[in-house]
Amino acid sequence: PFSEAEVQSARGAWEKIYVDAEDNGTAVLVRMFTEHPDTKSYFTHFKGMDSAEEMKQSDQVRGHGKRVFTAINDMVQHLDNTEAFLGILNPLGQKHATQLKVDPKNFRIICDIILQMMEEKFGGDCKASFEKVTNEICTHLNNVYK
Ligand code: HEM
């Protein structure tokens, strides 16, 4: 449940980072892999994961960064429709829980990196406008595991 004002400011914040979806999505993943190296264990089929420089050039990392950002963008387009928002989030959560077997603690990690990057690039208001979205995403992804 987002108010109209929250929807508008969250969309405005997200647009700033989403205009460079591939570069920024890749930067989020590279930061996750370097600051939390255990997260690389889910991507053993990705090549060139030994250094940040290699990862930034990797077509696999770049493609995945774009994919993650596209999924979040779909959610952001449906903040005003809980059913549609969860219709995107729940199947994605199911896949991460059952097929990919990702430890749910990692969702908070990646969301915090996105917020941190928003603050660095666009300032504290941008981050603040998007915090409720990442909280909703993390809450629902974690609920899928319960
Ligand atoms: C795959 C989104 C967090 C590991 C995917 C896919 C999407 C996605 C859209 C492709 C799904 C498909 O092919 O059907 C997200 C979003 C996240 C998130 C929106 C959080 C906001 C994470 C985290 C990890 C992770 C924290 C692990 C640390 C994976 C793996 C795949 C995957 C291993 C399969 C990659 C491949 O083989 O190409 N994710 N993800 N995800 N995700 Fe996530």
PDB file of C-alpha atoms in Angstrom, residues 53-143:
ATOM      1  CA  GLU A  53      37.416  -5.310 -13.604  1.00  0.00           C
ATOM      2  CA  GLU A  54      36.649  -8.647 -15.237  1.00  0.00           C
ATOM      3  CA  MET A  55      33.102  -8.724 -13.880  1.00  0.00           C
ATOM      4  CA  LYS A  56      32.315  -5.274 -15.278  1.00  0.00           C
ATOM      5  CA  GLN A  57      33.252  -6.517 -18.762  1.00  0.00           C
ATOM      6  CA  SER A  58      31.446  -9.837 -18.475  1.00  0.00           C
ATOM      7  CA  ASP A  59      28.490 -10.238 -20.822  1.00  0.00           C
ATOM      8  CA  GLN A  60      26.969 -12.640 -18.304  1.00  0.00           C
ATOM      9  CA  VAL A  61      27.179 -10.144 -15.428  1.00  0.00           C
ATOM     10  CA  ARG A  62      25.983  -7.311 -17.660  1.00  0.00           C
ATOM     11  CA  GLY A  63      23.046  -9.348 -18.943  1.00  0.00           C
ATOM     12  CA  HIS A  64      22.082 -10.347 -15.438  1.00  0.00           C
ATOM     13  CA  GLY A  65      22.393  -6.767 -14.141  1.00  0.00           C
ATOM     14  CA  LYS A  66      19.983  -5.675 -16.872  1.00  0.00           C
ATOM     15  CA  ARG A  67      17.602  -8.536 -16.037  1.00  0.00           C
ATOM     16  CA  VAL A  68      17.478  -7.710 -12.312  1.00  0.00           C
ATOM     17  CA  PHE A  69      16.881  -4.022 -13.044  1.00  0.00           C
ATOM     18  CA  THR A  70      14.160  -4.849 -15.583  1.00  0.00           C
ATOM     19  CA  ALA A  71      12.375  -6.976 -12.972  1.00  0.00           C
ATOM     20  CA  ILE A  72      12.524  -4.162 -10.404  1.00  0.00           C
ATOM     21  CA  ASN A  73      11.298  -1.732 -13.055  1.00  0.00           C
ATOM     22  CA  ASP A  74       8.250  -3.938 -13.679  1.00  0.00           C
ATOM     23  CA  MET A  75       7.487  -3.832  -9.951  1.00  0.00           C
ATOM     24  CA  VAL A  76       7.953  -0.058  -9.814  1.00  0.00           C
ATOM     25  CA  GLN A  77       5.378   0.325 -12.613  1.00  0.00           C
ATOM     26  CA  HIS A  78       2.840  -1.480 -10.389  1.00  0.00           C
ATOM     27  CA  LEU A  79       3.319   0.117  -6.967  1.00  0.00           C
ATOM     28  CA  ASP A  80      -0.263   1.384  -7.120  1.00  0.00           C
ATOM     29  CA  ASN A  81      -1.660  -2.118  -7.712  1.00  0.00           C
ATOM     30  CA  THR A  82      -0.750  -4.566  -4.952  1.00  0.00           C
ATOM     31  CA  GLU A  83      -2.097  -7.567  -6.848  1.00  0.00           C
ATOM     32  CA  ALA A  84       0.010  -6.813  -9.911  1.00  0.00           C
ATOM     33  CA  PHE A  85       3.058  -5.938  -7.768  1.00  0.00           C
ATOM     34  CA  LEU A  86       2.863  -9.294  -5.988  1.00  0.00           C
ATOM     35  CA  GLY A  87       2.083 -11.027  -9.263  1.00  0.00           C
ATOM     36  CA  ILE A  88       5.598 -10.090 -10.381  1.00  0.00           C
ATOM     37  CA  LEU A  89       7.337 -10.517  -7.037  1.00  0.00           C
ATOM     38  CA  ASN A  90       5.905 -13.851  -5.866  1.00  0.00           C
ATOM     39  CA  PRO A  91       6.876 -16.026  -8.865  1.00  0.00           C
ATOM     40  CA  LEU A  92      10.345 -14.474  -8.785  1.00  0.00           C
ATOM     41  CA  GLY A  93      10.576 -15.298  -5.073  1.00  0.00           C
ATOM     42  CA  GLN A  94       9.412 -18.872  -5.745  1.00  0.00           C
ATOM     43  CA  LYS A  95      12.133 -19.311  -8.330  1.00  0.00           C
ATOM     44  CA  HIS A  96      14.854 -17.965  -6.011  1.00  0.00           C
ATOM     45  CA  ALA A  97      13.610 -20.113  -3.113  1.00  0.00           C
ATOM     46  CA  THR A  98      12.992 -23.450  -4.788  1.00  0.00           C
ATOM     47  CA  GLN A  99      15.112 -23.582  -7.927  1.00  0.00           C
ATOM     48  CA  LEU A 100      18.009 -21.198  -7.277  1.00  0.00           C
ATOM     49  CA  LYS A 101      18.032 -21.814  -3.492  1.00  0.00           C
ATOM     50  CA  VAL A 102      19.307 -18.334  -2.723  1.00  0.00           C
ATOM     51  CA  ASP A 103      19.669 -17.588   1.005  1.00  0.00           C
ATOM     52  CA  PRO A 104      17.036 -14.880   1.614  1.00  0.00           C
ATOM     53  CA  LYS A 105      19.468 -12.758   3.671  1.00  0.00           C
ATOM     54  CA  ASN A 106      21.012 -11.805   0.335  1.00  0.00           C
ATOM     55  CA  PHE A 107      17.906  -9.857  -0.751  1.00  0.00           C
ATOM     56  CA  ARG A 108      18.535  -7.249   1.953  1.00  0.00           C
ATOM     57  CA  ILE A 109      22.171  -7.088   0.868  1.00  0.00           C
ATOM     58  CA  ILE A 110      21.400  -6.352  -2.787  1.00  0.00           C
ATOM     59  CA  CYS A 111      18.625  -3.892  -1.853  1.00  0.00           C
ATOM     60  CA  ASP A 112      20.951  -1.993   0.473  1.00  0.00           C
ATOM     61  CA  ILE A 113      23.524  -1.733  -2.310  1.00  0.00           C
ATOM     62  CA  ILE A 114      20.888  -0.247  -4.634  1.00  0.00           C
ATOM     63  CA  LEU A 115      19.933   2.330  -1.964  1.00  0.00           C
ATOM     64  CA  GLN A 116      23.580   3.128  -1.268  1.00  0.00           C
ATOM     65  CA  MET A 117      24.213   3.695  -4.968  1.00  0.00           C
ATOM     66  CA  MET A 118      21.156   5.964  -5.246  1.00  0.00           C
ATOM     67  CA  GLU A 119      22.481   8.045  -2.373  1.00  0.00           C
ATOM     68  CA  GLU A 120      25.995   8.269  -3.842  1.00  0.00           C
ATOM     69  CA  LYS A 121      24.812   9.205  -7.317  1.00  0.00           C
ATOM     70  CA  PHE A 122      21.655  11.209  -6.678  1.00  0.00           C
ATOM     71  CA  GLY A 123      21.603  12.131  -2.979  1.00  0.00           C
ATOM     72  CA  GLY A 124      19.773  11.292   0.206  1.00  0.00           C
ATOM     73  CA  ASP A 125      16.297  12.292  -1.043  1.00  0.00           C
ATOM     74  CA  CYS A 126      16.548   9.812  -3.890  1.00  0.00           C
ATOM     75  CA  LYS A 127      17.484   7.036  -1.483  1.00  0.00           C
ATOM     76  CA  ALA A 128      14.754   8.023   0.996  1.00  0.00           C
ATOM     77  CA  SER A 129      12.118   7.973  -1.755  1.00  0.00           C
ATOM     78  CA  PHE A 130      12.979   4.401  -2.661  1.00  0.00           C
ATOM     79  CA  GLU A 131      13.434   2.832   0.786  1.00  0.00           C
ATOM     80  CA  LYS A 132       9.821   1.760   1.114  1.00  0.00           C
ATOM     81  CA  VAL A 133      10.018  -0.055  -2.240  1.00  0.00           C
ATOM     82  CA  THR A 134      13.086  -2.049  -1.249  1.00  0.00           C
ATOM     83  CA  ASN A 135      11.477  -2.810   2.117  1.00  0.00           C
ATOM     84  CA  GLU A 136       8.382  -4.191   0.368  1.00  0.00           C
ATOM     85  CA  ILE A 137      10.502  -6.230  -2.044  1.00  0.00           C
ATOM     86  CA  CYS A 138      12.574  -7.727   0.795  1.00  0.00           C
ATOM     87  CA  THR A 139       9.552  -8.421   2.988  1.00  0.00           C
ATOM     88  CA  HIS A 140       7.673 -10.263   0.247  1.00  0.00           C
ATOM     89  CA  LEU A 141      10.704 -12.178  -1.013  1.00  0.00           C
ATOM     90  CA  ASN A 142      11.379 -13.305   2.563  1.00  0.00           C
ATOM     91  CA  ASN A 143       7.717 -14.284   3.034  1.00  0.00           C
TER      92      ASN A 143
END
